[in-house]
Every structure is written in C-alpha cells, then in structure tokens.
GROMACS .gro file of N, CA, C and O in nm:
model
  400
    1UNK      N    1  -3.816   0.283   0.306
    1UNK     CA    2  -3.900   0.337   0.202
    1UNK      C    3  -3.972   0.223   0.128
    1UNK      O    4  -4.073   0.267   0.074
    2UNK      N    5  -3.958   0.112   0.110
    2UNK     CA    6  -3.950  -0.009   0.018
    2UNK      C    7  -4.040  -0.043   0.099
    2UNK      O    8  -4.152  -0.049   0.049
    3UNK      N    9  -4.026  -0.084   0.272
    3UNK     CA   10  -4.108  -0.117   0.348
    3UNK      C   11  -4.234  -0.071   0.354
    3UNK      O   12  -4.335  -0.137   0.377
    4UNK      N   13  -4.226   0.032   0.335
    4UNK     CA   14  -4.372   0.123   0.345
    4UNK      C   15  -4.450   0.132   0.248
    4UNK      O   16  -4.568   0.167   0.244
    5UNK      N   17  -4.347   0.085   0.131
    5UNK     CA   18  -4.461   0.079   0.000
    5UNK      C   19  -4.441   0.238  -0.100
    5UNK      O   20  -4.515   0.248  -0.198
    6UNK      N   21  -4.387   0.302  -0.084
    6UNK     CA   22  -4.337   0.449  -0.114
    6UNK      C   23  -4.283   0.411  -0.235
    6UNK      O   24  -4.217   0.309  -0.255
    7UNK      N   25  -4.314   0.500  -0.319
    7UNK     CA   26  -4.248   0.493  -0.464
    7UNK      C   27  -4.150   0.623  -0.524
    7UNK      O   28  -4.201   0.735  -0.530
    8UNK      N   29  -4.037   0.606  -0.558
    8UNK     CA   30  -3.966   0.682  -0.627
    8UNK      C   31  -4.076   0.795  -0.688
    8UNK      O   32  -4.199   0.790  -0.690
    9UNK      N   33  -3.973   0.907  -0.740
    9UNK     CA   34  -4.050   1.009  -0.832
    9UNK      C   35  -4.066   0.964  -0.925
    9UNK      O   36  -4.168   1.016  -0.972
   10UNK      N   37  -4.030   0.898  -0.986
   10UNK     CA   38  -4.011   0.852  -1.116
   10UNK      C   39  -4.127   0.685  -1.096
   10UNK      O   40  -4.143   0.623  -1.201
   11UNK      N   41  -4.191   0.630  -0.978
   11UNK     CA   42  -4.262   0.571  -0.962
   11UNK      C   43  -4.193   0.445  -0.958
   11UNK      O   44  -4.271   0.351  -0.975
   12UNK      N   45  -4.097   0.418  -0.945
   12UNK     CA   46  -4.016   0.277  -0.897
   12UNK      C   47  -4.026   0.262  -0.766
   12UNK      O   48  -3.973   0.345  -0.693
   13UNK      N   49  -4.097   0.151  -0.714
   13UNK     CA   50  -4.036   0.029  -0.623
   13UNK      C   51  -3.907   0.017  -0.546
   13UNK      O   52  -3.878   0.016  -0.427
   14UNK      N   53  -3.869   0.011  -0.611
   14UNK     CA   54  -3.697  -0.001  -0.565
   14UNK      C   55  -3.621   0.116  -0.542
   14UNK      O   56  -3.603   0.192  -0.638
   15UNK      N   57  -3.573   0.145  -0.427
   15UNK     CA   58  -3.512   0.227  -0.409
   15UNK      C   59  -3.317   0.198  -0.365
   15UNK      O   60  -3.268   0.117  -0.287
   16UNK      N   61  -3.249   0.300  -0.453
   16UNK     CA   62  -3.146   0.329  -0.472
   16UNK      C   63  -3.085   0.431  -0.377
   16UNK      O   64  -3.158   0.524  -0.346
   17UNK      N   65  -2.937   0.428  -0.315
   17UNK     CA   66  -2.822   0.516  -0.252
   17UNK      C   67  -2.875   0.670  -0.303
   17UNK      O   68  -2.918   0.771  -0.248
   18UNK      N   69  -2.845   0.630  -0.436
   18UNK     CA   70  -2.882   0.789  -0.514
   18UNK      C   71  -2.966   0.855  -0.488
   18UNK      O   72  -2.932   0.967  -0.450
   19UNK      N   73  -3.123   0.824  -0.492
   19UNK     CA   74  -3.268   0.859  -0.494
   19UNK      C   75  -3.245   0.908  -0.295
   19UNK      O   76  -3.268   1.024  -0.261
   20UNK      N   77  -3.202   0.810  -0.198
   20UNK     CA   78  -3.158   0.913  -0.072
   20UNK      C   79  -3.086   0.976  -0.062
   20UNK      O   80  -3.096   1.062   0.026
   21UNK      N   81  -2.992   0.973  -0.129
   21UNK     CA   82  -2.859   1.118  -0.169
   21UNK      C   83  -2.975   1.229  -0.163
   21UNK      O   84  -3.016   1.300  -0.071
   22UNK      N   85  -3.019   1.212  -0.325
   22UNK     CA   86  -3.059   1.356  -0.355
   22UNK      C   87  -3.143   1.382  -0.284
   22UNK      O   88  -3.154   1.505  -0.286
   23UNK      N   89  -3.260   1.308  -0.173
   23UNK     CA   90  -3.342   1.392  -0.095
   23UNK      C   91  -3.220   1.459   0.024
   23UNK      O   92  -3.244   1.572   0.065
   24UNK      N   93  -3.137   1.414   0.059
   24UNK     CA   94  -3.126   1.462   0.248
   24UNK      C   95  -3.015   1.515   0.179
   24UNK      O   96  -2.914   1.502   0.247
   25UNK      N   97  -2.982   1.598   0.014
   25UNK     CA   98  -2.874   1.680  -0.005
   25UNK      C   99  -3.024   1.847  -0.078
   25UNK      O  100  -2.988   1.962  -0.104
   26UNK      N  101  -3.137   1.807  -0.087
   26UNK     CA  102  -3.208   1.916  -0.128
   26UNK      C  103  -3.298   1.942  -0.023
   26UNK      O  104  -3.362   1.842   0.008
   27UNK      N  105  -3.336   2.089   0.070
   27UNK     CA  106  -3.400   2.107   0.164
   27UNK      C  107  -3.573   2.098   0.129
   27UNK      O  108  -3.662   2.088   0.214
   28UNK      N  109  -3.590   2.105  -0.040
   28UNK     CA  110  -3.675   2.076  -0.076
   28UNK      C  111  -3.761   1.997   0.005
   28UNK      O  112  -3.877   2.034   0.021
   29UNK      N  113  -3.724   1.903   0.053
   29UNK     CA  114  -3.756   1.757   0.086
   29UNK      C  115  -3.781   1.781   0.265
   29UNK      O  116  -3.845   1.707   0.340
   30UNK      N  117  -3.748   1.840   0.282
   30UNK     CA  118  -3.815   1.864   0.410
   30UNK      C  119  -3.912   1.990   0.438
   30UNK      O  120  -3.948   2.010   0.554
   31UNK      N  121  -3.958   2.079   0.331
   31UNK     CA  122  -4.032   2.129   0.356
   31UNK      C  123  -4.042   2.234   0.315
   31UNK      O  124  -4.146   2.299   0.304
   32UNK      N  125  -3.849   2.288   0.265
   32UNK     CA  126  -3.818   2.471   0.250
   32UNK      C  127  -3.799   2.449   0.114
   32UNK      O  128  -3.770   2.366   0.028
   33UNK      N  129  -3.834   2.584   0.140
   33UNK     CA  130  -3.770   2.627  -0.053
   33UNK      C  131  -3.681   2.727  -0.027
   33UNK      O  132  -3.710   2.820   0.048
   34UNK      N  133  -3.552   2.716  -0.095
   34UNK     CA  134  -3.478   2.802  -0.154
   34UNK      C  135  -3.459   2.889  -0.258
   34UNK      O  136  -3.479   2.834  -0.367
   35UNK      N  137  -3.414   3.050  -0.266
   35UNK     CA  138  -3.449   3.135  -0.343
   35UNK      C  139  -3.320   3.162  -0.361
   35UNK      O  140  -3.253   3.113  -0.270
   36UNK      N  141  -3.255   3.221  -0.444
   36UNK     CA  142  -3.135   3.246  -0.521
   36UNK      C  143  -3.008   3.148  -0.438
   36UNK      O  144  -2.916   3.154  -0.356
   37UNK      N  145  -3.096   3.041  -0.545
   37UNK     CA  146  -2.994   2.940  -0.577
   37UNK      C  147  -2.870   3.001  -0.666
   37UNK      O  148  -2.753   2.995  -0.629
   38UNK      N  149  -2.906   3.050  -0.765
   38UNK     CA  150  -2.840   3.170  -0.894
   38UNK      C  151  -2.857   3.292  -0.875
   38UNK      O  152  -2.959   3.331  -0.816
   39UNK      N  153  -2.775   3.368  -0.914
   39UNK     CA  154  -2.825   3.525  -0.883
   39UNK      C  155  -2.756   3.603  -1.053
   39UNK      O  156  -2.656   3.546  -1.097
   40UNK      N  157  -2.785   3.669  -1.097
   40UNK     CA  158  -2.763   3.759  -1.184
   40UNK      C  159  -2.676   3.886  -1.136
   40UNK      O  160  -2.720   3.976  -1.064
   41UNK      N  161  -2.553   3.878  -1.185
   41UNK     CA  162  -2.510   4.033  -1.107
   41UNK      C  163  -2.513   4.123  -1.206
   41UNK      O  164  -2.565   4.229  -1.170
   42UNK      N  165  -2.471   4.119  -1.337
   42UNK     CA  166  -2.488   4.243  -1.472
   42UNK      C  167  -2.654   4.221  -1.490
   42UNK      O  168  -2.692   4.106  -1.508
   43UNK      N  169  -2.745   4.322  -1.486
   43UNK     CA  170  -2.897   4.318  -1.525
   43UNK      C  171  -2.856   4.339  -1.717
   43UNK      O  172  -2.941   4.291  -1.791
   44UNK      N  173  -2.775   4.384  -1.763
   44UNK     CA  174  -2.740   4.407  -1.882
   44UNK      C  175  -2.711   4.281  -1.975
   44UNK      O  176  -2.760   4.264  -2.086
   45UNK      N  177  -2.623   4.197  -1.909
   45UNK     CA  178  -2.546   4.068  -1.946
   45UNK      C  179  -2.678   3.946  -1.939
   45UNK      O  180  -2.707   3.870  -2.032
   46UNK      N  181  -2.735   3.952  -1.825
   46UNK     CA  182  -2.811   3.831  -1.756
   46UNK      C  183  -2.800   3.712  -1.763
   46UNK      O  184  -2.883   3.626  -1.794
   47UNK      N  185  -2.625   3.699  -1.717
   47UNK     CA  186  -2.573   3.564  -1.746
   47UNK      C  187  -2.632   3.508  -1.563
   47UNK      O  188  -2.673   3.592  -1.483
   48UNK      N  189  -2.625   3.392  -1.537
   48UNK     CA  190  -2.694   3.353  -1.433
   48UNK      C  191  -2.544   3.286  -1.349
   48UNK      O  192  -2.473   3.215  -1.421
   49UNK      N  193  -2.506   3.303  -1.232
   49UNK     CA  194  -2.437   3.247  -1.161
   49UNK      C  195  -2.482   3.181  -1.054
   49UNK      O  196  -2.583   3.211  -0.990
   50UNK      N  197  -2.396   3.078  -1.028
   50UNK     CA  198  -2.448   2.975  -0.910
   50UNK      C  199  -2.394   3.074  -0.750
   50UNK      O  200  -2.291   3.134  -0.721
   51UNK      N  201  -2.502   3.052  -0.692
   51UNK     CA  202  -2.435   3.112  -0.566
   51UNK      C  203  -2.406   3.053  -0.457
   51UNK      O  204  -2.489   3.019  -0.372
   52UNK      N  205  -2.242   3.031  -0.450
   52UNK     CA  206  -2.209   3.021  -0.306
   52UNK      C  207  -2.141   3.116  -0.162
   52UNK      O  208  -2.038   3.124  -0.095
   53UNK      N  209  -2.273   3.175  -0.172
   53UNK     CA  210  -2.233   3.259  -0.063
   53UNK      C  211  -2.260   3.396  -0.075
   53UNK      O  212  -2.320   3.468   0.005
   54UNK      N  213  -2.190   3.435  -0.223
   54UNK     CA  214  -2.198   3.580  -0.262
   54UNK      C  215  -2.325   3.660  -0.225
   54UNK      O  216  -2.321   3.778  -0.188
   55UNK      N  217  -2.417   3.599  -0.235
   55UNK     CA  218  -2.564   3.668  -0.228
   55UNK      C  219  -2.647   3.592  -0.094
   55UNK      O  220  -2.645   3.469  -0.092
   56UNK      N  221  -2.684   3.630  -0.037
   56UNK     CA  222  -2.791   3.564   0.044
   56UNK      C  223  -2.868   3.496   0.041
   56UNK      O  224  -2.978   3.550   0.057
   57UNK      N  225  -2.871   3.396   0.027
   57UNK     CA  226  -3.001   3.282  -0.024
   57UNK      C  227  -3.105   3.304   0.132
   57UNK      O  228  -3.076   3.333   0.248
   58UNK      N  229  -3.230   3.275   0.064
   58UNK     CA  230  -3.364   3.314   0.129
   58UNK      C  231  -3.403   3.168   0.156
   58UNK      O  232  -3.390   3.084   0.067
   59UNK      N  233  -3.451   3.136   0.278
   59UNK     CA  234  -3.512   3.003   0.333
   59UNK      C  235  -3.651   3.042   0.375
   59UNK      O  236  -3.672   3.131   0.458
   60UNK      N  237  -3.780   2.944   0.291
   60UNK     CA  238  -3.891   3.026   0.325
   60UNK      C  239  -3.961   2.829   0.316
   60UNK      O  240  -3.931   2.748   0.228
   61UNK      N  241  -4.054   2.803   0.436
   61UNK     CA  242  -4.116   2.727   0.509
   61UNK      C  243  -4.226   2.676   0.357
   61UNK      O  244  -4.304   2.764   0.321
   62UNK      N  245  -4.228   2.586   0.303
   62UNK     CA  246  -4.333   2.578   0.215
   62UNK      C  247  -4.444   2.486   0.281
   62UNK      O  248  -4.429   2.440   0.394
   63UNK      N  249  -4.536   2.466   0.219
   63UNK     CA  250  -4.675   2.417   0.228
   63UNK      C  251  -4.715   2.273   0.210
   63UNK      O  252  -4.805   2.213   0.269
   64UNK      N  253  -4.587   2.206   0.068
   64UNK     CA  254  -4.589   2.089   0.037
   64UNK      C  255  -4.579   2.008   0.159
   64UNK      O  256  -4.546   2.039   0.274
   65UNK      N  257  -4.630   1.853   0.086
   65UNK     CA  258  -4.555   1.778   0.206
   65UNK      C  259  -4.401   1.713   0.246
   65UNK      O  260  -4.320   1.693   0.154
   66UNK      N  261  -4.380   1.694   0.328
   66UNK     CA  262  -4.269   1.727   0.386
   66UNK      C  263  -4.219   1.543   0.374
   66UNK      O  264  -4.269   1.466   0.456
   67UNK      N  265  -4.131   1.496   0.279
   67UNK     CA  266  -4.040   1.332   0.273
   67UNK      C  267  -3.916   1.330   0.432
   67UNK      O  268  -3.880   1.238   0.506
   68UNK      N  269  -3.898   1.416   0.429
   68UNK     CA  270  -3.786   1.409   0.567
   68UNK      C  271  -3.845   1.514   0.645
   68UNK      O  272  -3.901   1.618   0.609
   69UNK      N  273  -3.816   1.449   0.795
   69UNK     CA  274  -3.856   1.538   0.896
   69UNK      C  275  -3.725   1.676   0.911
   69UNK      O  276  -3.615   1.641   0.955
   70UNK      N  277  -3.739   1.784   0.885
   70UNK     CA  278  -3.636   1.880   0.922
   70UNK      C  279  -3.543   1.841   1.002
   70UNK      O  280  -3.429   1.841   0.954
   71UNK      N  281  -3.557   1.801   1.127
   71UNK     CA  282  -3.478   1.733   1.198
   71UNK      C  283  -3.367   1.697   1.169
   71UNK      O  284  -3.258   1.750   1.192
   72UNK      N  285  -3.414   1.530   1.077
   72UNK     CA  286  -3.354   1.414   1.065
   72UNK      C  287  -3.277   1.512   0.905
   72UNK      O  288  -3.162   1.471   0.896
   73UNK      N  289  -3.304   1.616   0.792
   73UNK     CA  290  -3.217   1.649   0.732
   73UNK      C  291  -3.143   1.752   0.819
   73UNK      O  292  -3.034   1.700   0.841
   74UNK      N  293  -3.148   1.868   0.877
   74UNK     CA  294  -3.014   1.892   0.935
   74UNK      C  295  -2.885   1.825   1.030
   74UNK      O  296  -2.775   1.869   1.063
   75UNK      N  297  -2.951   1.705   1.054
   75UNK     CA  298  -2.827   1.584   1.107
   75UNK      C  299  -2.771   1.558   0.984
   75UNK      O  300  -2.651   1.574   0.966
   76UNK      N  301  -2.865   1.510   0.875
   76UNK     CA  302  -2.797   1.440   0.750
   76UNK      C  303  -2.668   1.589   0.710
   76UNK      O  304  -2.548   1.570   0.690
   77UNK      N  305  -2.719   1.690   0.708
   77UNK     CA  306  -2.622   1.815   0.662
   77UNK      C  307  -2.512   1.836   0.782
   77UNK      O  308  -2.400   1.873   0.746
   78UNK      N  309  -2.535   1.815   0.911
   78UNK     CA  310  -2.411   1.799   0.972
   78UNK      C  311  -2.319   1.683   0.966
   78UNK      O  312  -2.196   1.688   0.977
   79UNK      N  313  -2.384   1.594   0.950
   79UNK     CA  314  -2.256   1.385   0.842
   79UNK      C  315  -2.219   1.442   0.788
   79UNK      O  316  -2.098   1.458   0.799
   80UNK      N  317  -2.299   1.527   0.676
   80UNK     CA  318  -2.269   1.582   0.518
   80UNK      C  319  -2.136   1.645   0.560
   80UNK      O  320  -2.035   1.581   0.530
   81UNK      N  321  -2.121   1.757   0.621
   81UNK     CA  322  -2.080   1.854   0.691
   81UNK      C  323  -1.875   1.845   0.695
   81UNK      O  324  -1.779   1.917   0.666
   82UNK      N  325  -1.908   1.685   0.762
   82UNK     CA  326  -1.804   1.653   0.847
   82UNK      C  327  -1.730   1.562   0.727
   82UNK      O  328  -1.609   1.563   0.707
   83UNK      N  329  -1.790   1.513   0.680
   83UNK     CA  330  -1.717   1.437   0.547
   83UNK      C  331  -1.686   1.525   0.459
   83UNK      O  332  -1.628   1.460   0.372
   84UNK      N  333  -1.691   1.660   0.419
   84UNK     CA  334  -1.676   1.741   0.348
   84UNK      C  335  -1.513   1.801   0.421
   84UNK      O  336  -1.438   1.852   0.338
   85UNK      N  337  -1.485   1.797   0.502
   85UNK     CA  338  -1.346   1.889   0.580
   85UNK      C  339  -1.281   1.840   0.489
   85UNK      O  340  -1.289   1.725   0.446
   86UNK      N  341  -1.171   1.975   0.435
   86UNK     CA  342  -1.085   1.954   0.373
   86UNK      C  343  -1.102   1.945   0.215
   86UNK      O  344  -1.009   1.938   0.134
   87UNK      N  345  -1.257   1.948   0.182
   87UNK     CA  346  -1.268   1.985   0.027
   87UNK      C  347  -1.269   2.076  -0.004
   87UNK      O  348  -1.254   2.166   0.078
   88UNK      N  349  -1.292   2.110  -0.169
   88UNK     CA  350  -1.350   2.249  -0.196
   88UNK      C  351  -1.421   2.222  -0.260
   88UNK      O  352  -1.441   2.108  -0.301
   89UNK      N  353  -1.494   2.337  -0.293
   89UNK     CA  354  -1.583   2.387  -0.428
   89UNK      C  355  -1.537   2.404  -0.598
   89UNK      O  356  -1.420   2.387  -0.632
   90UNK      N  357  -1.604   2.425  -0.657
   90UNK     CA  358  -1.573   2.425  -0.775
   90UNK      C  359  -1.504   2.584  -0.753
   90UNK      O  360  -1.436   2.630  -0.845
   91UNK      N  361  -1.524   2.657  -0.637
   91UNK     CA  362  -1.405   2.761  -0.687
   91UNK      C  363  -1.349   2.764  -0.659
   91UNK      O  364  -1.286   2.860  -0.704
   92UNK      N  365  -1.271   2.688  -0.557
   92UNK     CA  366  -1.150   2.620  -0.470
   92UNK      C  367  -1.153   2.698  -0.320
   92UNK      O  368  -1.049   2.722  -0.260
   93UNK      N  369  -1.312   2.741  -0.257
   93UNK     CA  370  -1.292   2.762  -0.119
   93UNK      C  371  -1.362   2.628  -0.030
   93UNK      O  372  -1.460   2.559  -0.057
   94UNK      N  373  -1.279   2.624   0.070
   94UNK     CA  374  -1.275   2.534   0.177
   94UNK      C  375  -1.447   2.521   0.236
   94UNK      O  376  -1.509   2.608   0.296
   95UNK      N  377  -1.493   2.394   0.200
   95UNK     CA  378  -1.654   2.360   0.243
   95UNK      C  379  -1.621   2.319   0.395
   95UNK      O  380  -1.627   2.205   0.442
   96UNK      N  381  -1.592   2.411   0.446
   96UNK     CA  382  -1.631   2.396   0.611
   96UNK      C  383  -1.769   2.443   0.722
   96UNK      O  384  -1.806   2.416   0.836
   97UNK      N  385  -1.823   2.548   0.582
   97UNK     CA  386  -1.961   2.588   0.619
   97UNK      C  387  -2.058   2.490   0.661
   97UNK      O  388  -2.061   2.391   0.588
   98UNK      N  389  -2.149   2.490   0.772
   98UNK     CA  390  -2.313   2.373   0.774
   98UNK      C  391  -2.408   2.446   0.673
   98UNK      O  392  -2.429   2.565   0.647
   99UNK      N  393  -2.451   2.342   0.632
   99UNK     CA  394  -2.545   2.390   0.513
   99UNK      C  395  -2.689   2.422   0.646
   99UNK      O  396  -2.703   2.377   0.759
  100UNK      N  397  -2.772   2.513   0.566
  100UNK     CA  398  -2.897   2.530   0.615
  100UNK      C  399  -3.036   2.472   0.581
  100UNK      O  400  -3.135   2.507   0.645
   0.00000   0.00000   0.00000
C-alpha cells in the first residue's frame, strides 16, 4: 500500500496492522454491502440488536470501488476462519461458521 503511494482514510502515508485488519475483516472493501447488520425484533421497543445469525443478512454487489479483490478477501475470511476454532462470540456460540 505504502509502495503504491495509497493513503489511509484518514489520509496517512503510513500504513498500520490495524488499517489491514479492518479492511479484509469488512466486505465493504471488496465491493458488497451488507444489510441487517442489526435487526429490530419488538417494532414497539425499537431497541436494535446485533445479528449473529438470527436474521438473514442480505449481500448485495455495490458500485463503489473495490480496495480488495473479492477473491483475495474470502481467503483472508477463510485464515480468519481457522484462527477463530474454538472461540466464541459475545454470546458464547462456537465461531466455526466462514464468514461471507
């Protein structure tokens, strides 16, 4: 990235572990957008919950341009994948799922 002259979001030069974390951990970055990240289940309450799993999250092809080739992030989500065996989630189920 440094090589090429590419600048952080934030417009830095220098690039950090972190700044490639968060691209090849958000699909953003290759191209998709994700839709109920959160989902609302009381329409009454409209407290917002994070969703893992409960609801169907929607994968829809966006327009932007694309920092990682699709490709090269679903390899990064299968590493991801495999270093994850044996954790959990913040609700204590087993992350053995591949992310999409």
């Amino acid at each position: 990235m440094e090589q090429e002259g590419l600048k952080t979001a934030t417009g830095l030069t220098r690039w950090q572990s972190g700044y490639i974390n968060r691209m090849l951990s958000n699909p953003f970055y290759c191209g998709r957008i994700v839709y109920r990240k959160q989902y609302v289940p009381d329409y009454l309450v409209q407290k917002k919950i994070n969703n893992y799993g409960d609801v169907e999250k929607v994968y829809v092809e966006g327009t932007h341009e694309k920092l990682v080739s699709p490709e090269d992030f679903d390899r990064a989500q299968e590493l991801r994948a495999k270093h994850r065996i044996g954790k959990r989630d913040k609700r204590g189920n087993h992350l053995l799922q591949a992310c999409h």
